[in-house]
Structures are given as C-alpha cells and as structure tokens.
Amino acid sequence: MATTADYGLGEFTFPRGWFMVATSQEVTTDPVGVRYFGEELVLYRGHSGRVFLIEAFCPHMGTHLAKNTTSYVVKDKEHVEGDNIRCPYHGWRFGPDGRCNDIPYSPSPPPKAACLKSFKVVERAGAIWAWYDAEGGEPDYDVPPFEPYDAPNWVNWNIECLGVLNSHPQEVVDNMTDKGHLEPVHGSIDMVSFENEFDGHVCRQILAAGHKTLAGSGAEPMTNDTWYTGPGILQSVMIGEYPSHMLIAHTPVDDGSVKVWYGLLVKVKNEKPTGSDMALAKAYEVAGVDAFAQDFEIWANKRPCINPMMVRGDGPFDKLRIWYKQFYNARARAGEFQARVNGKYTTRGTSTAPWDAVA
C-alpha cells in the first residue's frame, strides 16, 4: 500500500477539501466513533439537530468520548447535553467548538488547554460533509448543491457505503483521465469523444460512447458528464430515458486507504414518485453499484501506480496528477498547480478525434 509521499504529491499527508463522513441517518444523539485523516474522531447530533465532528479523546485523561455504554453519563442520557458532549469517564463537557465548558466536580474554570479539535460540518442531500485542512484554514469552495435531491420527478438516493479500500486516493482519481479502461472494464464501444477539463478545484470528464449492453452497436451514444468538486466528491450526470445523477464520495481513512460511498438520483415520469418509480430507481442503483464494483475490484488488487507508463491513446494522467497536487500543498500554491493545467484536453482514438488527425 503506497503512501502520499510515494506519489510525491506534496507536503501534507491528507488533501484539503470537503469529504463525506457519514450518511444523515447514521448520526444521532448517540455519539459514534469514526476514523478519518489518520485520526480517531467522534460524530454526534446535538439536540438542536446540528451535527458535530470532533477529536475523539478527552484531554483530561485520554478517554474516548464515544466508545462507552456502561457509564452513568451514558445511562442517564447525559452523554449529549444540548449541543455539548460529556466525557463518559469524569463528565467533562465540551461544546461544539471543542472547548471544555464544564467540569462538574471542580470549582476551577476549565483549563484553556482543555480543547478538542473540531471540524466544520455541513449536512446536505442525506449526507454529512466535513472540511479538512491541515493548515486549519476556512473552506475555499462550497459543498455542491446536488440540485436534483428532493426535486420533483426525482427519486432520492439511498447512499450505500462500499467499505474501506486499501488504495491511495490517487489511484481512484486517476479514473477521470483513464480513457483506455472504459472498453475492457466497463463495456464502452464506438467511442465518439473523450475530453477532460481542469478549472480551478474542478476536474471534468465528458464521455460520449455506446455500450455493449446498455446501448448496443449502432444505437445512439450515451453521454456522461462527470466531475470532481475538490479531491473527494464525484458527480456524474447520465442522459437517457431515465436521467440519473450519481455520487461517488471517497474520504481518506489513513495514508493509503479510503472509505467509499455510492448514491444515485433517478428522474422518473411522475412528479411525486410512486412505488413503481422507487423500484425502478433501486434497480438503476443496483446496476450502478455493480458497474462501480468493476473499478473497485481493479483498485483492490493492483499494485500502486507511482509513475504511469503513458502511451498514445491514454488520457492526460500527467495533467490530472498536477491538478491533484493543489490539495496536498499549501493553499497559497494552489494557483501555481491550476495554472499548469487549466483548460480542455481531447484524447485521440475516437470518431471525432481519430488517429489520422494526429501529425
């Protein structure tokens, strides 16, 4: 399993950006322990309904704030108090900002050092998104709006966790420029075009092609518009009889592993989806997970690709890896990497960009 240092991505171990950390239904007033960015963390929902993500271990004596079922702090329903969380060992209470604001047995004010790292969190489209920045800076872009979510005629996704993949996220992001795998892995045929665009913190892939089973030879090509917002949020819009809007989110767990989720919004004929519409959307979702599993199996069993052996017909892996570096280096350098790649790139070997057009 390769590390960030092996890929030469930059000075930070984990990339800066918005990342999914849970589905909305997973987070309640019963705190849960999670691990991301090489750290043990705690997720909980306060009584206001807001969700909070904080460092897991109490600075008093190192107790894990979530992993307890036997303390009376937990049994007496005092674990979450308003939007605060109490340590199950000595009852120290921490606010959403991570600062200790009550020590129940002591007349002394809480020490200033009694403070937990806290993360900025947004709840949107049935998921919990957290901002990570090794420099501690504020977000420099927003969580995407996911417009079709809760919109008329659309069946909302039921986001499925696909587990932890022992692969560096670089391998996952490489797919955005990987024209060559689309036929042997995913069944694309009669490729019309394959284009990439880099624009600041967004990386885009536009594919027009047939498919061995979804659209046979001679059928109208399918068009997929796929883009990353930052390093960990992928969306893809697929046009067809039932348009769909896909989400793939991946979040670093440790250096060289990621947790992955999949969701699919499906547009149906009825403004208020019926039971039949729900069943149709579920079938699309299952098919989508199966298609993504084709990538997942490859990633899980390949050795790290530190330096791609690029040939004519490959997409712009080199440009993608430069784009990706902006998230692993000081924010002040982001423009440097963006300036090196911003623009559109067409990969040859398609009907609109044939080989005979190459000098």
Coordinates of N, CA and C in Angstrom, one line a residue, residues 44 54 57-60 65 79 81 83-87 91-102 113-116:
Y44 N -21.6 13.3 16.3 CA -22.9 13.2 17.1 C -23.8 14.4 16.6
I54 N -15.7 16.0 16.1 CA -14.6 16.5 17.0 C -13.6 15.4 17.2
F57 N -10.5 12.0 21.8 CA -10.0 11.7 23.1 C -10.0 12.9 24.0
C58 N -10.6 12.7 25.2 CA -10.7 13.8 26.2 C -9.3 14.2 26.6
P59 N -9.0 15.4 26.6 CA -7.6 15.9 27.0 C -7.3 15.7 28.5
H60 N -8.4 15.4 29.3 CA -8.2 15.2 30.8 C -7.4 14.0 31.0
L65 N -14.5 9.7 23.8 CA -15.8 10.3 24.1 C -17.0 9.5 23.7
H79 N -25.0 12.1 28.0 CA -23.8 12.0 27.1 C -23.8 13.2 26.1
E81 N -25.7 16.8 25.8 CA -26.5 17.8 26.6 C -26.6 19.0 25.7
D83 N -26.1 20.9 22.6 CA -25.2 20.6 21.5 C -23.8 20.3 22.1
N84 N -23.7 20.0 23.4 CA -22.5 19.6 24.0 C -22.4 18.1 24.1
I85 N -21.1 17.7 24.4 CA -20.9 16.2 24.7 C -20.1 16.1 25.9
R86 N -20.5 15.1 26.8 CA -19.7 14.9 28.0 C -18.9 13.7 27.9
C87 N -17.7 13.7 28.6 CA -16.8 12.6 28.6 C -17.5 11.5 29.6
G91 N -17.1 13.2 33.2 CA -18.2 14.2 32.9 C -17.7 15.5 32.4
W92 N -16.5 15.7 32.0 CA -16.1 17.0 31.5 C -17.0 17.2 30.2
R93 N -17.4 18.4 30.1 CA -18.3 18.8 29.0 C -17.7 19.7 28.0
F94 N -17.8 19.3 26.7 CA -17.2 20.0 25.6 C -18.3 20.6 24.7
G95 N -18.1 21.8 24.2 CA -19.1 22.5 23.3 C -18.8 22.2 21.9
P96 N -19.6 22.6 21.0 CA -19.4 22.3 19.6 C -18.1 22.9 19.0
D97 N -17.6 23.9 19.7 CA -16.3 24.5 19.3 C -15.1 23.7 19.8
G98 N -15.4 22.6 20.6 CA -14.3 21.7 21.1 C -13.8 22.2 22.5
R99 N -14.2 23.3 23.0 CA -13.7 23.8 24.2 C -14.5 23.2 25.4
C100 N -13.8 22.8 26.5 CA -14.4 22.4 27.7 C -15.1 23.6 28.3
N101 N -16.4 23.4 28.7 CA -17.2 24.4 29.3 C -17.8 24.1 30.6
D102 N -17.5 22.9 31.1 CA -18.0 22.5 32.4 C -17.2 21.3 33.0
A113 N -6.2 24.7 27.9 CA -5.7 23.7 27.0 C -6.8 22.5 26.9
A114 N -7.9 22.6 27.6 CA -8.9 21.5 27.6 C -9.8 21.8 26.3
C115 N -9.2 21.5 25.2 CA -9.9 21.9 23.9 C -9.6 20.8 22.9
L116 N -10.7 20.4 22.3 CA -10.6 19.3 21.2 C -10.7 20.0 19.9

